[in-house]
mmCIF file of C-alpha atoms in Angstrom:
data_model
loop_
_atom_site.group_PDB
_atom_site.id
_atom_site.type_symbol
_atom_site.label_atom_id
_atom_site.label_comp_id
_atom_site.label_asym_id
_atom_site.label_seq_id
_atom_site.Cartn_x
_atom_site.Cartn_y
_atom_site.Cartn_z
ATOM 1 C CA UNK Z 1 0.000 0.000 0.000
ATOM 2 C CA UNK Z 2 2.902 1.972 0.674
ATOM 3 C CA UNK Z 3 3.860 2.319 -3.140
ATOM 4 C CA UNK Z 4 0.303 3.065 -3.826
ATOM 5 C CA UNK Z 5 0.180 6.230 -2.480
ATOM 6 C CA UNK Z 6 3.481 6.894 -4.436
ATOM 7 C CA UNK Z 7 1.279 7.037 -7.466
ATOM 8 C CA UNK Z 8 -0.855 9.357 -6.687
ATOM 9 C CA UNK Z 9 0.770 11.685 -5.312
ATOM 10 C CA UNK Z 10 2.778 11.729 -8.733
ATOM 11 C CA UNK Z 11 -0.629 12.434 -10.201
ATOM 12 C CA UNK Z 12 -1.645 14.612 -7.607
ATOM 13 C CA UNK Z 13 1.708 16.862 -8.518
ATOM 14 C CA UNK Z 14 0.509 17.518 -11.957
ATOM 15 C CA UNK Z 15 -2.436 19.565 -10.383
ATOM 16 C CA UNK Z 16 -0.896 22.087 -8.132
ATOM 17 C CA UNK Z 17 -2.914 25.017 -7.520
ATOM 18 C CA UNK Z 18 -2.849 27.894 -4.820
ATOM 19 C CA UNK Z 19 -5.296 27.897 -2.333
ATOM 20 C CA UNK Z 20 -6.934 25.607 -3.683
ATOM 21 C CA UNK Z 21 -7.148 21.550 -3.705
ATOM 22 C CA UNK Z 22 -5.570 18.749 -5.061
ATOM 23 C CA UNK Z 23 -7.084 15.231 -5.292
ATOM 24 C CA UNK Z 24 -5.329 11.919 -6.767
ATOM 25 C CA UNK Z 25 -7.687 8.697 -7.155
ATOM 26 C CA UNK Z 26 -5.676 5.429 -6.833
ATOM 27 C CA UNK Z 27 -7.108 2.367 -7.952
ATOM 28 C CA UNK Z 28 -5.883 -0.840 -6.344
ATOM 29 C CA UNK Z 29 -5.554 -4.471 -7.475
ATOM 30 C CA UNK Z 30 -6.700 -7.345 -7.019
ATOM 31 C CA UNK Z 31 -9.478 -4.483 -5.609
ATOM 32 C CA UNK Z 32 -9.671 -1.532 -3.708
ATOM 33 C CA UNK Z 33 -9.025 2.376 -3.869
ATOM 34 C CA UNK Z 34 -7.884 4.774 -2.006
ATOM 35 C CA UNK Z 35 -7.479 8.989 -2.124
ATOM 36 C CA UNK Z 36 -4.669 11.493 -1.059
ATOM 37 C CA UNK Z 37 -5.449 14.790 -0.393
ATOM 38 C CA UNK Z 38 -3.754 18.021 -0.341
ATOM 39 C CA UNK Z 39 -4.863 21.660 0.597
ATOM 40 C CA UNK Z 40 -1.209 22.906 0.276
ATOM 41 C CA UNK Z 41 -0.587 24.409 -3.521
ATOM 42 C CA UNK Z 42 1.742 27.476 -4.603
ATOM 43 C CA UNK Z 43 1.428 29.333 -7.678
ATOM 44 C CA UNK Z 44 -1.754 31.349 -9.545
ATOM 45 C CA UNK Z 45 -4.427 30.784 -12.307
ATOM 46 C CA UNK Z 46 -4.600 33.722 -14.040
ATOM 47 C CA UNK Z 47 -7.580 34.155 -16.712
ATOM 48 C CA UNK Z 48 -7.284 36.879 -19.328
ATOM 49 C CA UNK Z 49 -10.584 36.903 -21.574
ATOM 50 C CA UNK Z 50 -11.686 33.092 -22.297
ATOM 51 C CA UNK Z 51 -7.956 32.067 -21.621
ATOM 52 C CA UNK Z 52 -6.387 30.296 -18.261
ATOM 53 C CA UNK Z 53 -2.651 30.215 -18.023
ATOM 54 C CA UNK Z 54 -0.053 29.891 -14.864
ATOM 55 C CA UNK Z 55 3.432 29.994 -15.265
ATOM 56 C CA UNK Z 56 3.985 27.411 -12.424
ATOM 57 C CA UNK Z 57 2.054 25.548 -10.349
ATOM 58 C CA UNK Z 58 3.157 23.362 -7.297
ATOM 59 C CA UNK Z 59 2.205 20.784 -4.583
ATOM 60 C CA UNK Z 60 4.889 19.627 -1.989
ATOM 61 C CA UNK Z 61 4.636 15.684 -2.508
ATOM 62 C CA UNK Z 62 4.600 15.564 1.779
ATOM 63 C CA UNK Z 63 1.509 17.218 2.010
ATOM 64 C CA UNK Z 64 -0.611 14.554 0.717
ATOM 65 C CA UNK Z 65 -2.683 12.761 3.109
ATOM 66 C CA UNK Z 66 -4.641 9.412 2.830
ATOM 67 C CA UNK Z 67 -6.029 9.400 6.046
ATOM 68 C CA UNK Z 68 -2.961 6.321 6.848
ATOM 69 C CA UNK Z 69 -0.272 7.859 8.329
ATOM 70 C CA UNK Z 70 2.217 4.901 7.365
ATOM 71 C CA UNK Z 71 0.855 4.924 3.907
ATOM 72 C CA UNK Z 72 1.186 8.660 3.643
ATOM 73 C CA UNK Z 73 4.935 8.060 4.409
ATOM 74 C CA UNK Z 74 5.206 5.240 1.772
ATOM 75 C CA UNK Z 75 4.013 7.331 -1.039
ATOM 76 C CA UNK Z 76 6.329 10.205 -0.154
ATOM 77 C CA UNK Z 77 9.306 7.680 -0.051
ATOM 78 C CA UNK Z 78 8.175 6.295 -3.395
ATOM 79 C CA UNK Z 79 7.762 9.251 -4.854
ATOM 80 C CA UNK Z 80 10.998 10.044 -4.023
ATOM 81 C CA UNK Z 81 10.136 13.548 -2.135
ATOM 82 C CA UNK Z 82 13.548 13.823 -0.397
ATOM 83 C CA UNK Z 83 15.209 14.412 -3.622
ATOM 84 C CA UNK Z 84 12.144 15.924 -5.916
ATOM 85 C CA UNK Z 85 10.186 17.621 -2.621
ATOM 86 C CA UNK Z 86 7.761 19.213 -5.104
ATOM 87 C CA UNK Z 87 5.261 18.210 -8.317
ATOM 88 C CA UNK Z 88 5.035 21.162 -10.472
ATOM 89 C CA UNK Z 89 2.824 22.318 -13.505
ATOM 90 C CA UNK Z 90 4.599 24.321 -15.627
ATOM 91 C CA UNK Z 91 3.482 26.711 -18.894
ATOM 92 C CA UNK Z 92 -0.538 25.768 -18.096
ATOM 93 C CA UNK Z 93 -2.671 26.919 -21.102
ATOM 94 C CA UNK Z 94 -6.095 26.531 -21.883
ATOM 95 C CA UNK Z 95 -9.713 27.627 -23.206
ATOM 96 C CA UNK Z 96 -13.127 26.300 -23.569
ATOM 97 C CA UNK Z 97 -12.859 23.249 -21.279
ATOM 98 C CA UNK Z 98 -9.579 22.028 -22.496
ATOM 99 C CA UNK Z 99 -6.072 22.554 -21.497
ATOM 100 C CA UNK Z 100 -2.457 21.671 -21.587
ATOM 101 C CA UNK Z 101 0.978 21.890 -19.354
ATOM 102 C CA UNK Z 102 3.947 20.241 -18.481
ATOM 103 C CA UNK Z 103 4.264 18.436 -15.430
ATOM 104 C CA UNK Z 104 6.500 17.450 -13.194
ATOM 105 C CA UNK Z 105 7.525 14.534 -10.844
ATOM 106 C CA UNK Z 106 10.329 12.749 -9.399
ATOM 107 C CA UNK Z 107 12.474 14.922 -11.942
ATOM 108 C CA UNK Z 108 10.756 13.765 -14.429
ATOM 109 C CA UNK Z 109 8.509 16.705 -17.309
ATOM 110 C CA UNK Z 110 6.221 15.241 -19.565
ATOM 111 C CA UNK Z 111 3.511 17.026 -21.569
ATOM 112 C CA UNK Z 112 -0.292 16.693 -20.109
ATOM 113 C CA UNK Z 113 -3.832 17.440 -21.294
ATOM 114 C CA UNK Z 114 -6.533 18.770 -18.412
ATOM 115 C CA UNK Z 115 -9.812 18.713 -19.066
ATOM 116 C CA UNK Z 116 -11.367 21.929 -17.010
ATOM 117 C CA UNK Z 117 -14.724 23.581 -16.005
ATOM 118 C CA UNK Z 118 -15.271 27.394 -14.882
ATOM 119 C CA UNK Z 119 -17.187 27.000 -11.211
ATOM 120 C CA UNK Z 120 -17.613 31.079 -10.293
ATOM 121 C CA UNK Z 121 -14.451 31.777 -8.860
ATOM 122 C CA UNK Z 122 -12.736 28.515 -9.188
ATOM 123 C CA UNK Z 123 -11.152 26.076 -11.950
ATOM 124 C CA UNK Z 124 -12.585 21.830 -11.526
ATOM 125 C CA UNK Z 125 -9.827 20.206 -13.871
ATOM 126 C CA UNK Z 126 -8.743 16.749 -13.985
ATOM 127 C CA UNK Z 127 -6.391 14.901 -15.922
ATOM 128 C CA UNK Z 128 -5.092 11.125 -15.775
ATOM 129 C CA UNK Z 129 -1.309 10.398 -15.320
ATOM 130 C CA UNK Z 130 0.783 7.243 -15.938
ATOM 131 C CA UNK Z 131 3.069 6.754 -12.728
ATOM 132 C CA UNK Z 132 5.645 4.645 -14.960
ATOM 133 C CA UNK Z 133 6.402 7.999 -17.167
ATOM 134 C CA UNK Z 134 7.528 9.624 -14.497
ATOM 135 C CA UNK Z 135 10.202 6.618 -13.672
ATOM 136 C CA UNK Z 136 8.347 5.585 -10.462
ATOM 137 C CA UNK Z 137 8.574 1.809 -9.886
ATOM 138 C CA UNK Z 138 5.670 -0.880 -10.004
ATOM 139 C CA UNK Z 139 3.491 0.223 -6.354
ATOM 140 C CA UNK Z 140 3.105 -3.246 -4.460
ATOM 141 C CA UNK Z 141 2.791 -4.256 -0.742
ATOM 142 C CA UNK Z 142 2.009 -7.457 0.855
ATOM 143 C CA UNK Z 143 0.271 -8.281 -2.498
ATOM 144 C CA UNK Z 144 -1.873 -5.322 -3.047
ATOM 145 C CA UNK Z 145 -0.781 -2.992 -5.999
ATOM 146 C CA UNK Z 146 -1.874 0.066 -7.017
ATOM 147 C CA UNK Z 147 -2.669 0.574 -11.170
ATOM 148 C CA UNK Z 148 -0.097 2.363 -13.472
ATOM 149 C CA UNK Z 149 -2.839 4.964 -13.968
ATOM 150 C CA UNK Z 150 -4.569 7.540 -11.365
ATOM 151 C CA UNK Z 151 -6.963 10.311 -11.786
ATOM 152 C CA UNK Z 152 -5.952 13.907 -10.372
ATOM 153 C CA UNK Z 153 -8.340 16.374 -9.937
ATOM 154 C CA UNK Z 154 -7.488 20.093 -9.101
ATOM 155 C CA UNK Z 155 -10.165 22.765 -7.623
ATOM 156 C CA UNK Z 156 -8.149 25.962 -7.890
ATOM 157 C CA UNK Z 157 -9.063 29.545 -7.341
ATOM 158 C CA UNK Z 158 -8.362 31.968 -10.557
ATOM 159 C CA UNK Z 159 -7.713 35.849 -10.888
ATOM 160 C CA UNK Z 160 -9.387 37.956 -13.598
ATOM 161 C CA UNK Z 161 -7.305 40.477 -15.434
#
């Protein structure tokens, strides 16, 4: 379980929004599922007309919680966190409900697509990430793995210019 968490908080690190919240959804096998949550993002989601863009957005990879202590520690060891403390989105673009940016984990950038929706104030995206393209190991404990693929979503606050 402990490598579980390792994937999403990979996923989770493609999604890193100020003040706002970050969400990864690990599915396990033979069965199961699990979430890790963080509250603590850097960066902002500017909007100029229809368009969103950021710079850079992060997540520190030790502020994801699963409500397991122990696992929460596995995932940040997987995810290597003493090394690469941070997930980052870089150059985030996008318009009309679709998106794109470069993400970041365990040293690792690779291009993503985010699927987004405009909620008042705030950005709903979500994306799905590969844990093996970032060069993070199979996630397996006492028999219980967790799938190559996890769903991120992001609820981040934007400012209008």
């Amino acid at each position: 379980m402990k490598y579980i968490l390792a994937t999403l908080v990979m996923l989770a690190s493609v999604c890193a929004y100020a003040d706002g919240s970050v969400t990864i959804f690990v599915n396990l096998t033979p069965a199961g599922s699990f979430q890790g949550v963080s509250s603590k993002t850097k960066g902002n989601l500017i909007k100029q007309g229809a368009v969103f863009k950021a710079d850079k957005l992060s997540v520190t990879i030790e502020s994801f919680k699963t409500g397991i202590e122990l696992r929460d520690e596995h995932l940040w060891k997987h995810l290597n966190s003493v090394k690469h403390p941070k997930a980052t989105l870089t150059d985030v673009k996008g318009q009309g409900g679709k998106g794109t940016a470069v993400l970041e984990v365990n040293g690792v950038k690779k291009p993503i697509a985010i699927a987004f929706v405009e909620k008042g104030k705030d950005i709903a995206a979500k994306f799905k990430v590969k844990a093996s393209d970032f060069g993070l190991s199979k996630a397996e404990y006492l028999g219980v793995g967790v799938q190559d693929e996890v769903v991120v979503e992001v609820t981040l606050p934007f400012l209008a210019k």
